[in-house]
PDB file of C-alpha atoms and ligand atoms in Angstrom:
ATOM      1  CA  MET A   1       3.121  -0.131-112.073  1.00  0.00           C
ATOM      2  CA  GLU A   2       0.021  -2.288-111.326  1.00  0.00           C
ATOM      3  CA  PHE A   3      -0.083  -3.331-107.785  1.00  0.00           C
ATOM      4  CA  ASN A   4      -0.340  -7.075-106.934  1.00  0.00           C
ATOM      5  CA  LEU A   5      -3.040  -8.135-105.661  1.00  0.00           C
ATOM      6  CA  ASN A   6      -2.781 -11.345-104.285  1.00  0.00           C
ATOM      7  CA  LYS A   7      -0.585 -10.107-101.381  1.00  0.00           C
ATOM      8  CA  VAL A   8      -3.457  -8.495-100.685  1.00  0.00           C
ATOM      9  CA  ASP A   9      -5.744 -11.470-101.103  1.00  0.00           C
ATOM     10  CA  SER A  10      -3.989 -13.734 -99.132  1.00  0.00           C
ATOM     11  CA  VAL A  11      -4.312 -11.412 -96.269  1.00  0.00           C
ATOM     12  CA  ILE A  12      -8.093 -11.183 -97.377  1.00  0.00           C
ATOM     13  CA  ASP A  13      -8.169 -15.050 -97.102  1.00  0.00           C
ATOM     14  CA  LYS A  14      -6.000 -15.623 -93.904  1.00  0.00           C
ATOM     15  CA  HIS A  15     -10.161 -13.951 -92.712  1.00  0.00           C
ATOM     16  CA  PRO A  16     -13.451 -15.208 -92.567  1.00  0.00           C
ATOM     17  CA  ALA A  17     -15.006 -12.696 -95.529  1.00  0.00           C
ATOM     18  CA  LYS A  18     -17.450 -10.741 -92.430  1.00  0.00           C
ATOM     19  CA  ARG A  19     -17.903  -6.844 -91.938  1.00  0.00           C
ATOM     20  CA  ASP A  20     -16.388  -7.933 -88.049  1.00  0.00           C
ATOM     21  CA  ALA A  21     -13.177  -9.210 -89.930  1.00  0.00           C
ATOM     22  CA  LEU A  22     -12.743  -5.453 -91.031  1.00  0.00           C
ATOM     23  CA  ILE A  23      -9.693  -3.940 -88.472  1.00  0.00           C
ATOM     24  CA  SER A  24      -8.024  -6.594 -88.374  1.00  0.00           C
ATOM     25  CA  ILE A  25      -8.061  -6.963 -92.226  1.00  0.00           C
ATOM     26  CA  LEU A  26      -6.717  -3.442 -92.235  1.00  0.00           C
ATOM     27  CA  GLN A  27      -4.952  -4.708 -89.928  1.00  0.00           C
ATOM     28  CA  ASP A  28      -2.972  -7.230 -91.165  1.00  0.00           C
ATOM     29  CA  ILE A  29      -2.912  -4.415 -94.685  1.00  0.00           C
ATOM     30  CA  GLN A  30      -1.435  -2.233 -92.980  1.00  0.00           C
ATOM     31  CA  SER A  31       1.846  -4.703 -91.531  1.00  0.00           C
ATOM     32  CA  GLU A  32       2.682  -5.836 -94.398  1.00  0.00           C
ATOM     33  CA  TYR A  33       2.691  -2.563 -96.803  1.00  0.00           C
ATOM     34  CA  ASN A  34       3.014  -0.025 -93.827  1.00  0.00           C
ATOM     35  CA  TRP A  35      -0.153   1.990 -95.307  1.00  0.00           C
ATOM     36  CA  LEU A  36      -3.431   1.628 -97.185  1.00  0.00           C
ATOM     37  CA  PRO A  37      -3.009   1.239-100.115  1.00  0.00           C
ATOM     38  CA  ARG A  38      -5.834   2.208-102.494  1.00  0.00           C
ATOM     39  CA  GLU A  39      -6.322  -0.341-104.362  1.00  0.00           C
ATOM     40  CA  ALA A  40      -6.371  -2.586-100.971  1.00  0.00           C
ATOM     41  CA  ILE A  41      -8.678  -0.775 -99.745  1.00  0.00           C
ATOM     42  CA  ILE A  42     -11.585  -1.484-102.736  1.00  0.00           C
ATOM     43  CA  GLU A  43     -10.648  -5.031-103.176  1.00  0.00           C
ATOM     44  CA  VAL A  44     -11.129  -5.541 -99.515  1.00  0.00           C
ATOM     45  CA  SER A  45     -14.132  -3.627 -99.919  1.00  0.00           C
ATOM     46  CA  LYS A  46     -15.201  -6.176-102.609  1.00  0.00           C
ATOM     47  CA  LYS A  47     -14.431  -8.813-101.352  1.00  0.00           C
ATOM     48  CA  LEU A  48     -15.978  -7.847 -97.901  1.00  0.00           C
ATOM     49  CA  ASN A  49     -19.026  -7.277 -99.937  1.00  0.00           C
ATOM     50  CA  ILE A  50     -18.360  -3.611 -97.893  1.00  0.00           C
ATOM     51  CA  PRO A  51     -19.263  -0.168 -99.575  1.00  0.00           C
ATOM     52  CA  LEU A  52     -15.946   1.260 -99.749  1.00  0.00           C
ATOM     53  CA  ILE A  53     -17.232   4.616 -98.005  1.00  0.00           C
ATOM     54  CA  ASP A  54     -17.552   2.391 -94.950  1.00  0.00           C
ATOM     55  CA  VAL A  55     -14.626   1.136 -95.463  1.00  0.00           C
ATOM     56  CA  TYR A  56     -12.809   4.720 -95.622  1.00  0.00           C
ATOM     57  CA  GLY A  57     -14.471   5.268 -92.481  1.00  0.00           C
ATOM     58  CA  VAL A  58     -12.937   3.176 -90.894  1.00  0.00           C
ATOM     59  CA  ALA A  59      -9.496   3.177 -92.055  1.00  0.00           C
ATOM     60  CA  THR A  60      -9.731   7.033 -91.108  1.00  0.00           C
ATOM     61  CA  PHE A  61     -11.189   6.683 -88.040  1.00  0.00           C
ATOM     62  CA  PHE A  62      -8.982   5.231 -86.099  1.00  0.00           C
ATOM     63  CA  SER A  63      -5.512   7.149 -85.714  1.00  0.00           C
ATOM     64  CA  GLN A  64      -3.675   3.358 -86.723  1.00  0.00           C
ATOM     65  CA  PHE A  65      -4.002   3.081 -90.169  1.00  0.00           C
ATOM     66  CA  SER A  66      -2.437   5.537 -92.726  1.00  0.00           C
ATOM     67  CA  LEU A  67      -4.433   6.302 -96.112  1.00  0.00           C
ATOM     68  CA  LYS A  68      -0.242   7.831 -97.313  1.00  0.00           C
ATOM     69  CA  PRO A  69       2.182   5.937 -98.593  1.00  0.00           C
ATOM     70  CA  ARG A  70       5.265   5.358 -95.158  1.00  0.00           C
ATOM     71  CA  GLY A  71       8.666   3.810 -96.072  1.00  0.00           C
ATOM     72  CA  LYS A  72       9.424   0.590 -95.769  1.00  0.00           C
ATOM     73  CA  HIS A  73      10.888   1.502 -92.411  1.00  0.00           C
ATOM     74  CA  ILE A  74       9.011   3.607 -89.364  1.00  0.00           C
ATOM     75  CA  ILE A  75      10.997   5.557 -86.750  1.00  0.00           C
ATOM     76  CA  THR A  76       9.235   6.654 -84.194  1.00  0.00           C
ATOM     77  CA  VAL A  77      10.994   9.044 -81.945  1.00  0.00           C
ATOM     78  CA  CYS A  78       8.762   9.817 -78.562  1.00  0.00           C
ATOM     79  CA  LEU A  79       8.087  14.268 -77.534  1.00  0.00           C
ATOM     80  CA  GLY A  80       6.311  13.322 -74.833  1.00  0.00           C
ATOM     81  CA  THR A  81       7.301  15.263 -71.556  1.00  0.00           C
ATOM     82  CA  ALA A  82       9.283  12.780 -69.727  1.00  0.00           C
ATOM     83  CA  CYS A  83      11.578  12.230 -73.098  1.00  0.00           C
ATOM     84  CA  HIS A  84      11.543  16.305 -74.660  1.00  0.00           C
ATOM     85  CA  VAL A  85      13.274  16.836 -71.063  1.00  0.00           C
ATOM     86  CA  ARG A  86      15.789  14.237 -71.912  1.00  0.00           C
ATOM     87  CA  GLY A  87      16.488  15.191 -75.160  1.00  0.00           C
ATOM     88  CA  GLY A  88      13.447  13.085 -77.339  1.00  0.00           C
ATOM     89  CA  PRO A  89      13.833  16.318 -79.282  1.00  0.00           C
ATOM     90  CA  ARG A  90      17.520  17.026 -80.589  1.00  0.00           C
ATOM     91  CA  ILE A  91      16.643  12.890 -81.234  1.00  0.00           C
ATOM     92  CA  LEU A  92      14.243  14.556 -83.344  1.00  0.00           C
ATOM     93  CA  ASP A  93      16.096  16.771 -85.294  1.00  0.00           C
ATOM     94  CA  GLU A  94      19.044  14.210 -85.569  1.00  0.00           C
ATOM     95  CA  PHE A  95      16.443  11.395 -87.863  1.00  0.00           C
ATOM     96  CA  SER A  96      15.852  14.105 -89.733  1.00  0.00           C
ATOM     97  CA  ARG A  97      18.862  15.564 -90.367  1.00  0.00           C
ATOM     98  CA  ARG A  98      20.504  12.518 -92.264  1.00  0.00           C
ATOM     99  CA  LEU A  99      17.304  11.382 -93.861  1.00  0.00           C
ATOM    100  CA  ASN A 100      16.924  14.906 -95.038  1.00  0.00           C
ATOM    101  CA  ILE A 101      13.352  14.393 -93.952  1.00  0.00           C
ATOM    102  CA  LYS A 102      10.949  16.009 -91.717  1.00  0.00           C
ATOM    103  CA  ALA A 103       8.349  14.473 -89.093  1.00  0.00           C
ATOM    104  CA  GLY A 104       5.401  13.000 -90.241  1.00  0.00           C
ATOM    105  CA  GLU A 105       7.719  12.642 -94.614  1.00  0.00           C
ATOM    106  CA  THR A 106       9.082   9.305 -96.112  1.00  0.00           C
ATOM    107  CA  THR A 107      12.507   9.306 -97.027  1.00  0.00           C
ATOM    108  CA  GLU A 108      12.231  10.075-101.829  1.00  0.00           C
ATOM    109  CA  ASP A 109      13.573   6.244-101.946  1.00  0.00           C
ATOM    110  CA  MET A 110      10.153   4.944 -99.807  1.00  0.00           C
ATOM    111  CA  GLN A 111      12.933   3.745 -97.288  1.00  0.00           C
ATOM    112  CA  PHE A 112      11.533   5.699 -94.605  1.00  0.00           C
ATOM    113  CA  THR A 113       8.736   7.570 -92.943  1.00  0.00           C
ATOM    114  CA  LEU A 114      10.033   9.866 -89.361  1.00  0.00           C
ATOM    115  CA  GLU A 115       7.006  10.481 -87.361  1.00  0.00           C
ATOM    116  CA  THR A 116       6.468  11.254 -84.174  1.00  0.00           C
ATOM    117  CA  VAL A 117       4.735  10.412 -80.767  1.00  0.00           C
ATOM    118  CA  ASN A 118       3.660  11.738 -77.645  1.00  0.00           C
ATOM    119  CA  CYS A 119       3.963   8.984 -75.466  1.00  0.00           C
ATOM    120  CA  LEU A 120       4.962   5.598 -75.360  1.00  0.00           C
ATOM    121  CA  GLY A 121       4.334   4.444 -71.834  1.00  0.00           C
ATOM    122  CA  CYS A 122       8.418   3.717 -71.035  1.00  0.00           C
ATOM    123  CA  CYS A 123       9.184   7.018 -69.945  1.00  0.00           C
ATOM    124  CA  ALA A 124      11.320   5.586 -67.519  1.00  0.00           C
ATOM    125  CA  ILE A 125      13.572   4.630 -70.210  1.00  0.00           C
ATOM    126  CA  GLY A 126      13.905   7.482 -72.259  1.00  0.00           C
ATOM    127  CA  PRO A 127      14.717   9.306 -74.478  1.00  0.00           C
ATOM    128  CA  VAL A 128      13.598   6.451 -75.934  1.00  0.00           C
ATOM    129  CA  VAL A 129      12.765   5.514 -80.244  1.00  0.00           C
ATOM    130  CA  VAL A 130      11.170   2.916 -82.359  1.00  0.00           C
ATOM    131  CA  ILE A 131      12.456   1.479 -85.049  1.00  0.00           C
ATOM    132  CA  ASP A 132      10.397  -0.945 -86.523  1.00  0.00           C
ATOM    133  CA  GLY A 133       8.699  -1.437 -83.445  1.00  0.00           C
ATOM    134  CA  GLU A 134      11.543  -2.621 -81.388  1.00  0.00           C
ATOM    135  CA  TYR A 135      11.695   0.322 -79.156  1.00  0.00           C
ATOM    136  CA  TYR A 136      15.340   1.814 -78.097  1.00  0.00           C
ATOM    137  CA  GLY A 137      15.759   3.245 -74.189  1.00  0.00           C
ATOM    138  CA  GLY A 138      18.216   5.886 -73.682  1.00  0.00           C
ATOM    139  CA  MET A 139      19.015   6.983 -77.153  1.00  0.00           C
ATOM    140  CA  THR A 140      21.365   9.324 -78.050  1.00  0.00           C
ATOM    141  CA  SER A 141      22.327  10.965 -81.246  1.00  0.00           C
ATOM    142  CA  ARG A 142      25.781   8.768 -81.816  1.00  0.00           C
ATOM    143  CA  LYS A 143      23.740   5.539 -81.326  1.00  0.00           C
ATOM    144  CA  ILE A 144      21.283   6.947 -84.370  1.00  0.00           C
ATOM    145  CA  ASP A 145      24.167   5.849 -87.303  1.00  0.00           C
ATOM    146  CA  SER A 146      24.245   2.311 -85.834  1.00  0.00           C
ATOM    147  CA  LEU A 147      20.583   1.996 -85.810  1.00  0.00           C
ATOM    148  CA  LEU A 148      19.945   2.894 -89.062  1.00  0.00           C
ATOM    149  CA  ALA A 149      22.052   0.219 -90.449  1.00  0.00           C
ATOM    150  CA  LYS A 150      20.956  -2.165 -88.290  1.00  0.00           C
ATOM    151  CA  HIS A 151      17.541  -1.783 -89.889  1.00  0.00           C
ATOM    152  CA  THR A 152      18.704  -1.024 -93.482  1.00  0.00           C
ATOM    153  CA  LYS A 153      20.943  -4.671 -92.878  1.00  0.00           C
ATOM    154  CA  VAL A 154      18.161  -6.894 -92.321  1.00  0.00           C
ATOM    155  CA  ASP A 155      17.486  -5.972 -96.110  1.00  0.00           C
ATOM    156  CA  SER A 156      20.734  -6.816 -96.995  1.00  0.00           C
ATOM    157  CA  ASN A 157      19.638 -10.394 -95.094  1.00  0.00           C
ATOM    158  CA  GLN A 158      17.051 -11.402 -96.497  1.00  0.00           C
TER     159      GLN A 158
HETATM  160  S1  FES B   1       7.180  10.706 -72.357  1.00  0.00           S
HETATM  161 FE1  FES B   1       8.068   9.419 -73.669  1.00  0.00          FE
HETATM  162  S2  FES B   1       7.953   7.081 -73.249  1.00  0.00           S
HETATM  163 FE2  FES B   1       7.024   8.917 -71.915  1.00  0.00          FE
END
């Protein structure tokens, strides 16, 4: 399948074509795709006139960037100490079972990626799960189905 560069070009065009804008451009591309496709990185390198190796250097230096395909919906389960003692691992297992993937993996249909984090800075409301940037505290296994439905429903309404 041919990669459509139009979306990437319009993201790049919103920024000054300067090296200083590189991180912001990569952040915007990642929020568009949830990861940094190779074709997008090549386009950034060409348009900003920055050697490809330097763009990759930045993309691999910052852990916020992913060079691996990620799903449309990102689920992050906190396994920091506070969330761990309040049942974080059980929540992770439940997501894992329902989606049939392990932490760090993406469902075959590219809908969901399951990730873990060590603390989100809101331990008091643990166990915490973040789905597509929305925080859910006091997480229980019972809430999982409705949250998955809620986030997939957003798609069908678009
Ligand atoms: S340990 Fe989960 S938010 Fe801090």
